Amino acid sequence: MLPANVPLSHLGPSAMLLLQLLLPPTSAFFPNIWSRLAAPSSITHQDLTEEAALNVTLQLFLEQPPSSRPPLHLKDFLGHTLLADDLFAAYFGPGSPSRRFRAALGEVSRANAAQDFLSTSKDDPDQHFDAERLGQGRTRLVGALREAVVAARAHDYTLARQRLGAALHALQDFYSHSNWVEIGKKQPHPHLLWPRQELRNLAQVGDHTCSDCDELSCPGNLLDSSLLTSGYFGTHPSKPPGKCSHGGHFDRSSSQPPRGGINKDSTSPGFSPHHMLHLQAAKLAFLASIQAFSLLRSRLGDRGFSRLLDITPASSLSFVLDTTGSMGEEINAAKIQARRIVEQRRGSPMEPAHYVLVPFHDPGFGPVFTTSEPDSFWQQLNEIHALGGGDEPEMCLSALELALLHTPPLSDIFVFTDASPKDAFLTNRVESLTRERRCRVTFLVTEDSLRGQGRARREVLSPLRFEPYEVVALASGGEVIFTKDQHIHDVATIVGDSMADLVTLPLEPPVVVPGRPLVFSVDGLLRRVTVRIHGEVSSFWIRNPEGVSQGQEEGQGPLGHTRHFGQFWMVTMNDPPQTGTWAIQVTAKGRPRVRVQAQTSLDFLFHFGVPMEDGPHPGLYLLTHPVAGLQTQLLVEVTGLGSRGNPGDPLPHFSHVVFRGVPEGAELGRVPLEPKGPRERGLLAASLPPMLLSAAGPFSLELIGQDGAGRELHRAAPQSCAVVPVLLELSGPPGILAPGSKVPLSLRIASFSGPQDLDLTTSVNSSFALTSNLSRVRLEQNESAWGRLWLEVPDSVAPDSVVMVTVIATGREASPVASTYAFLQLLVLAPAPQDQLAAPAHSSGSVLTTASPAFRPSPLVTRGRAGGGLAGNLWWGTVGGVLLLLCLASW
């Protein structure tokens, strides 16, 4: 374990990798790697954060050898860039997916970079160690680390990662914004992470610290070599006489005597007057970040730390169960599959790291049960029985929403029911939440007309009553499978299959067209290719690239093994599958559904972002959804690049992204992907075509490229995306959310595509009270409105309660636009003793962004542009013909 005040020479295995990690040319204290167009050789907050996390993860792997594999050796990693894929392959085995780990690191990195963009943090000197507010900065830093620990102990890992990112940003800024490097320090500050230790030799109000410098580069402008100081930025607070400025392009204080500045954010003198000390500052910030990660590891333990960063190749297991009297067979099927997964994967790398169970009936749903212990999950599941009747429909979507709040991102959720949803009004909200959480939802619906007991129906039900399930499944990348009681045990086996690291292969056309075969591509990196066909099928055939065909006969065929349960067919292809173009022909009544999935570690993560310039560090701020009217970048991170057909083959690569309408599959645009950084990191960017940003309806993403042997590669994002009509931001308080408290929330809505006449509605958990001063707004193009909400937390609420606040912007009759949703997840915690590294936590961000404007006493509409906050001073065009910065990376 790494103590916070350890000398540099005793840092152990992780620190020994420092030089090799900092040497690659694409390694600022700028927000992230997308900022490097301004200073290409700089080291970013993202680099520091991710490389420190990888070092501490390697340290954990070295100290905790794998149970069924040879131990790791440090020498095997020396001389190479440290990559998540390589770490996972060495520890968990070749091909072990690092997608969830990289997504968790991305959450931390995004929260770190966001400190330079959020209205509530970008100009706050306490959060950047500016304006000589070193003691206040240390208090905020330690407070954020406390909140990260407490949130992780309450199993709110999304919030924990956000608070950790904020803490790391401040910690790293200390070494760039103060003169710690200039006064000759070679090790991280020994007291910065410890609130009871005094910060000594601080410059006082009357101490002059800088001399005037009228050049971009100011190497000798510091006056005292012993007092600790930091630069002033902007006009708030104003710079006293004789004090240092931060300096650089965005700092208005640097034009006031003494001119110049001392920041070491980048290697560019135009941004950083002390650019020549950038690498020294980055080295200390890197080591300090390792100390912070190691401190969290010591507080949380290895298991808790692994959950914080999702250091596992395994998915979570999440069940939503209808418990009415007619559900006996379905509940038994869920129990059997859960038991099988627990027994088969216990002690292996693929053992689920998290379990979630939410029961529902009518009129109730919940409570949610979450655990990391398989035996506890099995015991809780085993206590559920089908009891009582209740007329259809049931509270299914309310239960699913509860499961989404407690299920880690990038997970599968399985819903077992035989009833339509009573709460269908939640359809669009749950649909939006699945996209935000990136969870795949599969509904297993037993609709048996011969069943004569348990389910009463007091009215004739619409044949479209299951449509809400179809909407949610389509948005999440899941599916709705209809079956009967006698087949539910067989069909439920897809639970175990889906928990593998599966990708869905794109079909052309994406839906069955009578008389036309469906075509899909198989590459050499795919295994366990499975075709699922669902519907009133009379016949089908599957043909491989060599022309070998197989029909619907059950059992082993020339291409694979076929199973048939009622209207559900599953064909598992022989391994290794023939590479090339495959075809499926289906003859059926109605509209049968076909899905092709395969197991692989080569996959991708993606986000969207918009360029920003109104901050100390220009860049691209990430969004979950593109916003109509905003110039938008697609950001892609390819995972599993180390996997290849033969060890000597070149790395696979993706060259283009294709956008398709959902569900019809029409191509909406095709744009090239531009690499960002070294190829092995798999970071790519593309500009969204303007036609896509003005299109209505959801769209899907497909990446096209080649493997190492030059064969075609296709990968599709599991979830569809949608362009939202307005930007809706909702943020929570920067302090304690405790029982009995009343806290303000901040709301901002902005339009960039034309006039919008909108109604705003809010909702929150039933026991909480929520009021708002903004219920309707009319916006012209490039206008923003600001509002405030007040959340009252009841005295009786239990600690560790998760609260979901939702704001919905809906077009009025005169301006019919699709609804936009913003979600704010809050955690209620009782205050903790201040002598522990723990404190109450707060918001975990919104669906569209985590940006938050300053609180305002009344609604305010800003005319002329959508100024302030996220979209203020957006770059609508280019600077000198080139967009100055494409920023914000890891996710």
XYZ file of N, CA and C in Angstrom, residues 493-654:
486
model
N -32.648 -19.611 -20.662
C -31.200 -19.861 -20.756
C -30.468 -18.706 -21.426
N -31.194 -17.828 -22.118
C -30.523 -16.671 -22.729
C -29.955 -15.741 -21.673
N -30.412 -15.868 -20.415
C -29.861 -15.020 -19.354
C -28.372 -15.277 -19.223
N -27.992 -16.557 -19.102
C -26.583 -16.891 -18.986
C -25.798 -16.552 -20.234
N -26.413 -16.785 -21.401
C -25.731 -16.464 -22.654
C -25.488 -14.966 -22.785
N -26.452 -14.159 -22.407
C -26.343 -12.713 -22.576
C -25.342 -12.089 -21.629
N -25.006 -12.774 -20.550
C -24.060 -12.206 -19.597
C -22.617 -12.362 -20.053
N -22.400 -13.093 -21.166
C -21.078 -13.086 -21.767
C -20.852 -11.731 -22.440
N -19.610 -11.481 -22.866
C -19.324 -10.205 -23.490
C -19.741 -10.276 -24.951
N -21.013 -10.026 -25.203
C -21.598 -10.204 -26.523
C -21.686 -8.886 -27.282
N -21.574 -8.999 -28.594
C -21.888 -7.898 -29.488
C -23.013 -8.354 -30.401
N -23.850 -7.421 -30.797
C -24.910 -7.699 -31.760
C -24.413 -7.332 -33.147
N -24.476 -8.279 -34.074
C -23.958 -8.049 -35.414
C -25.012 -7.346 -36.268
N -24.621 -6.322 -37.012
C -25.591 -5.606 -37.854
C -26.133 -6.504 -38.962
N -27.424 -6.416 -39.209
C -28.089 -7.145 -40.282
C -28.454 -6.179 -41.408
N -28.404 -6.658 -42.627
C -28.803 -5.864 -43.783
C -29.769 -6.660 -44.646
N -31.047 -6.267 -44.696
C -31.688 -5.168 -43.968
C -31.851 -5.527 -42.493
N -32.108 -4.549 -41.627
C -32.179 -4.836 -40.188
C -33.439 -5.567 -39.762
N -34.477 -5.577 -40.600
C -35.718 -6.284 -40.293
C -36.027 -7.236 -41.444
N -36.843 -8.258 -41.143
C -37.175 -9.269 -42.140
C -38.061 -8.662 -43.220
N -37.641 -8.839 -44.477
C -38.417 -8.438 -45.644
C -38.746 -9.710 -46.425
N -40.028 -9.989 -46.672
C -40.395 -11.233 -47.356
C -39.618 -11.433 -48.657
N -39.043 -12.630 -48.794
C -38.324 -12.989 -49.999
C -36.912 -12.460 -50.081
N -36.452 -11.723 -49.076
C -35.110 -11.141 -49.123
C -34.277 -11.658 -47.954
N -33.098 -12.214 -48.219
C -32.284 -12.722 -47.109
C -31.676 -11.598 -46.287
N -31.445 -11.875 -45.019
C -30.703 -10.982 -44.137
C -29.235 -11.340 -44.224
N -28.374 -10.337 -44.351
C -26.944 -10.560 -44.543
C -26.187 -9.984 -43.346
N -25.176 -10.711 -42.869
C -24.301 -10.207 -41.804
C -22.894 -10.718 -42.039
N -21.903 -10.011 -41.470
C -20.490 -10.340 -41.641
C -19.928 -10.965 -40.373
N -19.107 -11.968 -40.551
C -18.411 -12.625 -39.443
C -16.916 -12.457 -39.660
N -16.213 -11.959 -38.643
C -14.763 -11.789 -38.734
C -14.068 -12.789 -37.842
N -12.764 -12.861 -37.960
C -11.992 -13.868 -37.248
C -11.871 -13.642 -35.767
N -12.385 -12.517 -35.237
C -12.307 -12.236 -33.806
C -13.584 -12.611 -33.073
N -14.547 -13.200 -33.784
C -15.829 -13.579 -33.186
C -15.839 -15.058 -32.837
N -16.502 -15.366 -31.724
C -16.721 -16.750 -31.299
C -18.155 -16.872 -30.804
N -18.632 -18.110 -30.737
C -19.983 -18.407 -30.262
C -21.033 -17.529 -30.954
N -21.003 -17.536 -32.276
C -22.012 -16.806 -33.039
C -23.355 -17.510 -32.853
N -24.372 -16.746 -32.462
C -25.695 -17.312 -32.172
C -26.751 -16.538 -32.940
N -27.632 -17.282 -33.627
C -28.755 -16.696 -34.340
C -30.024 -17.009 -33.555
N -30.808 -15.972 -33.233
C -32.084 -16.170 -32.540
C -33.204 -15.678 -33.437
N -34.220 -16.524 -33.624
C -35.367 -16.192 -34.461
C -36.617 -16.373 -33.626
N -37.509 -15.401 -33.672
C -38.665 -15.385 -32.793
C -39.889 -14.970 -33.593
N -40.918 -15.821 -33.625
C -42.138 -15.489 -34.341
C -42.828 -16.736 -34.873
N -43.861 -16.526 -35.677
C -44.605 -17.637 -36.270
C -43.875 -18.105 -37.526
N -42.794 -18.824 -37.313
C -41.879 -19.216 -38.389
C -42.337 -20.539 -38.995
N -42.438 -20.563 -40.331
C -42.726 -21.827 -41.009
C -41.448 -22.494 -41.492
N -40.446 -21.703 -41.868
C -39.154 -22.279 -42.266
C -38.086 -21.191 -42.243
N -36.840 -21.613 -42.161
C -35.723 -20.694 -42.322
C -34.489 -21.489 -42.709
N -33.524 -20.811 -43.294
C -32.222 -21.409 -43.540
C -31.123 -20.389 -43.272
N -29.940 -20.916 -42.933
C -28.751 -20.097 -42.693
C -27.660 -20.613 -43.623
N -26.959 -19.702 -44.304
C -25.918 -20.104 -45.254
C -24.616 -19.395 -44.925
N -23.493 -20.137 -44.889
C -22.196 -19.552 -44.592
C -21.518 -19.067 -45.874
N -20.354 -18.420 -45.790
C -19.712 -17.859 -46.987
C -19.312 -18.908 -48.027
N -19.159 -20.153 -47.626
C -18.792 -21.195 -48.579
C -20.003 -21.828 -49.249
N -21.206 -21.333 -48.894
C -22.410 -21.859 -49.525
C -23.048 -23.014 -48.787
N -22.518 -23.411 -47.642
C -23.099 -24.498 -46.850
C -24.312 -23.960 -46.106
N -25.443 -24.697 -46.197
C -26.684 -24.231 -45.585
C -27.160 -25.182 -44.500
N -28.004 -24.637 -43.617
C -28.637 -25.419 -42.562
C -30.041 -24.879 -42.351
N -31.020 -25.803 -42.251
C -32.407 -25.425 -42.055
C -32.809 -25.410 -40.606
N -34.136 -25.479 -40.388
C -34.672 -25.330 -39.040
C -34.739 -26.636 -38.259
N -34.207 -27.732 -38.802
C -34.268 -28.999 -38.082
C -33.488 -28.903 -36.779
N -34.085 -29.441 -35.716
C -33.431 -29.395 -34.409
C -32.235 -30.326 -34.361
N -31.315 -30.000 -33.447
C -30.136 -30.827 -33.260
C -28.933 -30.294 -34.007
N -27.910 -31.128 -34.111
C -26.658 -30.723 -34.737
C -26.778 -30.758 -36.252
N -26.376 -29.661 -36.891
C -26.350 -29.571 -38.335
C -24.964 -29.248 -38.825
N -24.787 -29.045 -40.128
C -23.447 -28.777 -40.666
C -22.840 -27.456 -40.180
N -23.689 -26.514 -39.753
C -23.175 -25.212 -39.313
C -23.200 -25.033 -37.806
N -24.101 -25.740 -37.122
C -24.208 -25.559 -35.682
C -25.362 -26.339 -35.109
N -25.691 -26.022 -33.859
C -26.722 -26.759 -33.127
C -27.966 -25.895 -32.995
N -29.147 -26.486 -33.331
C -30.415 -25.769 -33.315
C -31.292 -26.259 -32.177
N -31.882 -25.295 -31.431
C -32.874 -25.600 -30.399
C -34.152 -24.833 -30.712
N -35.299 -25.420 -30.351
C -36.595 -24.853 -30.713
C -37.522 -24.952 -29.516
N -38.072 -23.793 -29.064
C -39.009 -23.762 -27.944
C -40.217 -22.937 -28.354
N -41.281 -23.572 -28.784
C -42.465 -22.848 -29.219
C -42.155 -21.998 -30.432
N -42.266 -20.679 -30.281
C -41.976 -19.768 -31.386
C -40.574 -19.171 -31.296
N -39.708 -19.806 -30.542
C -38.366 -19.286 -30.323
C -37.343 -20.308 -30.832
N -36.448 -19.863 -31.718
C -35.405 -20.702 -32.285
C -34.044 -20.122 -31.941
N -33.105 -21.003 -31.609
C -31.752 -20.571 -31.283
C -30.764 -21.509 -31.966
N -29.880 -20.937 -32.798
C -28.876 -21.711 -33.524
C -27.500 -21.229 -33.088
N -26.718 -22.106 -32.466
C -25.363 -21.776 -32.030
C -24.378 -22.359 -33.019
N -23.619 -21.495 -33.683
C -22.705 -21.925 -34.735
C -21.471 -22.612 -34.164
N -20.919 -23.518 -34.967
C -19.692 -24.194 -34.569
C -18.538 -23.198 -34.526
N -17.623 -23.386 -33.592
C -16.425 -22.558 -33.490
C -15.239 -23.267 -34.134
N -14.347 -22.542 -34.802
C -14.486 -21.126 -35.153
C -15.414 -20.964 -36.347
N -16.214 -19.904 -36.394
C -17.132 -19.722 -37.516
C -16.389 -19.319 -38.793
N -16.955 -19.670 -39.899
C -16.378 -19.274 -41.181
C -16.443 -17.759 -41.325
N -15.313 -17.126 -41.654
C -15.308 -15.678 -41.823
C -15.862 -15.300 -43.191
N -16.504 -14.134 -43.243
C -17.074 -13.652 -44.495
C -18.533 -13.293 -44.332
N -19.264 -13.283 -45.431
C -20.663 -12.858 -45.455
C -21.593 -14.053 -45.312
N -22.477 -13.991 -44.319
C -23.481 -15.021 -44.059
C -24.853 -14.486 -44.469
N -25.799 -15.409 -44.633
C -27.154 -15.020 -45.005
C -28.166 -15.850 -44.236
N -29.319 -15.228 -43.940
C -30.434 -15.905 -43.271
C -31.705 -15.607 -44.068
N -32.460 -16.628 -44.366
C -33.752 -16.461 -45.037
C -34.840 -17.002 -44.115
N -35.874 -16.181 -43.820
C -36.940 -16.568 -42.902
C -38.277 -16.443 -43.624
N -39.084 -17.497 -43.515
C -40.463 -17.457 -44.001
C -41.373 -17.574 -42.797
N -42.259 -16.587 -42.606
C -43.068 -16.572 -41.388
C -44.281 -15.686 -41.598
N -45.272 -15.838 -40.710
C -46.403 -14.936 -40.646
C -46.014 -13.715 -39.803
N -46.634 -12.604 -40.125
C -46.352 -11.411 -39.333
C -44.943 -10.905 -39.574
N -44.323 -10.382 -38.492
C -42.981 -9.821 -38.581
C -42.054 -10.542 -37.604
N -41.447 -11.628 -38.047
C -40.524 -12.336 -37.152
C -39.305 -11.469 -36.845
N -38.658 -11.773 -35.731
C -37.490 -11.011 -35.313
C -36.265 -11.903 -35.389
N -35.195 -11.347 -35.881
C -33.938 -12.077 -36.014
C -32.845 -11.266 -35.343
N -32.055 -11.928 -34.530
C -30.927 -11.273 -33.861
C -29.719 -12.203 -33.945
N -28.566 -11.620 -34.305
C -27.310 -12.377 -34.378
C -26.340 -11.751 -33.395
N -25.836 -12.567 -32.482
C -24.875 -12.090 -31.483
C -23.649 -12.988 -31.481
N -22.564 -12.444 -30.975
C -21.323 -13.207 -30.916
C -20.492 -12.720 -29.744
N -19.575 -13.558 -29.339
C -18.695 -13.235 -28.224
C -17.372 -12.718 -28.768
N -16.913 -11.595 -28.230
C -15.641 -10.998 -28.650
C -15.221 -9.968 -27.626
N -13.937 -9.683 -27.584
C -13.457 -8.596 -26.727
C -13.294 -7.308 -27.510
N -13.374 -7.367 -28.846
C -13.236 -6.161 -29.662
C -14.587 -5.455 -29.738
N -14.699 -4.320 -29.079
C -15.956 -3.589 -28.994
C -15.611 -2.109 -28.891
N -16.579 -1.266 -28.597
C -16.267 0.157 -28.473
C -17.228 0.839 -27.519
N -16.758 1.941 -26.968
C -17.545 2.869 -26.169
C -17.649 4.170 -26.948
N -18.696 4.952 -26.693
C -18.821 6.198 -27.438
C -19.531 7.253 -26.601
N -19.260 8.511 -26.938
C -19.940 9.664 -26.370
C -19.987 10.763 -27.416
N -20.731 11.814 -27.094
C -20.820 12.978 -27.959
C -20.281 14.188 -27.207
N -19.839 15.194 -27.946
C -19.322 16.387 -27.302
C -19.461 17.605 -28.179
N -19.436 18.780 -27.545
C -19.516 20.056 -28.265
C -18.318 20.917 -27.900
N -17.744 21.635 -28.874
C -16.579 22.479 -28.592
C -16.949 23.644 -27.680
N -16.017 23.996 -26.808
C -16.189 25.126 -25.891
C -14.929 25.968 -25.879
N -15.106 27.274 -25.616
C -13.942 28.137 -25.522
C -13.959 29.035 -24.293
N -15.092 29.134 -23.573
C -15.159 30.119 -22.495
C -14.679 29.519 -21.188
N -13.401 29.180 -21.111
C -12.855 28.634 -19.888
C -11.350 28.676 -19.919
N -10.729 28.332 -18.803
C -9.270 28.380 -18.743
C -8.606 27.381 -19.670
N -9.353 26.331 -20.072
C -8.789 25.327 -20.953
C -9.818 24.983 -22.017
N -9.564 25.310 -23.267
C -10.525 25.001 -24.315
C -10.646 23.499 -24.512
N -11.784 23.066 -25.029
C -11.952 21.648 -25.234
C -13.336 21.293 -25.699
N -13.646 20.011 -25.597
C -14.930 19.492 -26.028
C -15.609 18.873 -24.821
N -16.797 19.391 -24.485
C -17.494 18.908 -23.306
C -18.476 17.812 -23.691
N -18.450 16.711 -22.952
C -19.209 15.526 -23.340
C -20.683 15.612 -23.001
N -21.490 15.025 -23.873
C -22.925 14.890 -23.697
C -23.295 13.430 -23.878
N -24.409 13.028 -23.264
C -24.923 11.689 -23.509
C -25.634 11.622 -24.851
N -26.315 12.718 -25.231
C -27.041 12.780 -26.494
C -26.605 14.019 -27.269
N -26.564 13.955 -28.598
C -26.381 15.189 -29.365
C -27.602 16.087 -29.239
N -27.379 17.395 -29.351
C -28.441 18.386 -29.208
C -28.649 19.064 -30.557
N -29.897 19.195 -30.964
C -30.212 19.806 -32.253
C -29.610 21.203 -32.345
N -28.929 21.474 -33.451
C -28.361 22.794 -33.683
C -26.956 22.993 -33.180
N -26.390 22.036 -32.461
C -25.039 22.165 -31.923
C -24.055 21.354 -32.760
N -22.982 21.996 -33.183
C -21.896 21.276 -33.839
C -21.392 20.212 -32.873
N -21.417 18.973 -33.295
C -21.201 17.860 -32.364
C -20.145 16.901 -32.894
N -19.304 16.442 -31.991
C -18.306 15.424 -32.295
C -18.741 14.080 -31.703
N -18.500 13.019 -32.443
C -18.629 11.662 -31.918
C -17.261 11.218 -31.445
N -17.175 10.735 -30.229
C -15.928 10.280 -29.624
C -16.016 8.777 -29.380
N -15.073 8.028 -29.893
C -15.098 6.574 -29.846
C -13.842 6.062 -29.157
N -14.011 5.065 -28.296
C -12.882 4.364 -27.688
C -13.042 2.877 -27.967
N -12.160 2.330 -28.767
C -12.216 0.921 -29.132
C -11.556 0.104 -28.030
N -12.221 -0.955 -27.590
C -11.683 -1.833 -26.558
C -11.320 -3.174 -27.183
N -10.358 -3.858 -26.572
C -9.963 -5.178 -27.051
C -9.100 -5.150 -28.287
N -8.365 -4.062 -28.516
C -7.521 -3.991 -29.707
C -6.378 -4.999 -29.676
N -6.036 -5.483 -28.506
C -4.974 -6.477 -28.427
C -5.369 -7.823 -28.990
N -6.671 -8.055 -29.171
C -7.126 -9.322 -29.737
C -6.950 -9.293 -31.244
N -6.421 -10.374 -31.786
C -6.220 -10.468 -33.227
C -6.188 -11.932 -33.618
N -6.426 -12.210 -34.875
C -6.487 -13.598 -35.331
C -5.206 -14.360 -35.074
N -4.057 -13.742 -35.380
C -2.744 -14.336 -35.147
C -1.894 -13.332 -34.394
N -1.051 -13.811 -33.456
C -0.276 -12.875 -32.632
C 0.558 -11.893 -33.438
N 1.023 -12.291 -34.619
C 1.862 -11.402 -35.408
C 1.107 -10.439 -36.292
N -0.223 -10.536 -36.347
C -1.018 -9.659 -37.208
C -0.980 -8.219 -36.711
N -1.117 -7.264 -37.632
C -1.267 -5.863 -37.195
C -2.553 -5.698 -36.386
N -2.627 -4.556 -35.682
C -3.819 -4.271 -34.899
C -5.016 -4.034 -35.822
N -6.202 -4.506 -35.409
C -7.397 -4.128 -36.171
C -7.639 -2.629 -36.058
N -8.367 -2.068 -37.024
C -8.650 -0.636 -36.965
C -10.003 -0.353 -37.611
N -10.617 0.748 -37.180
C -11.888 1.193 -37.745
C -11.660 2.511 -38.473
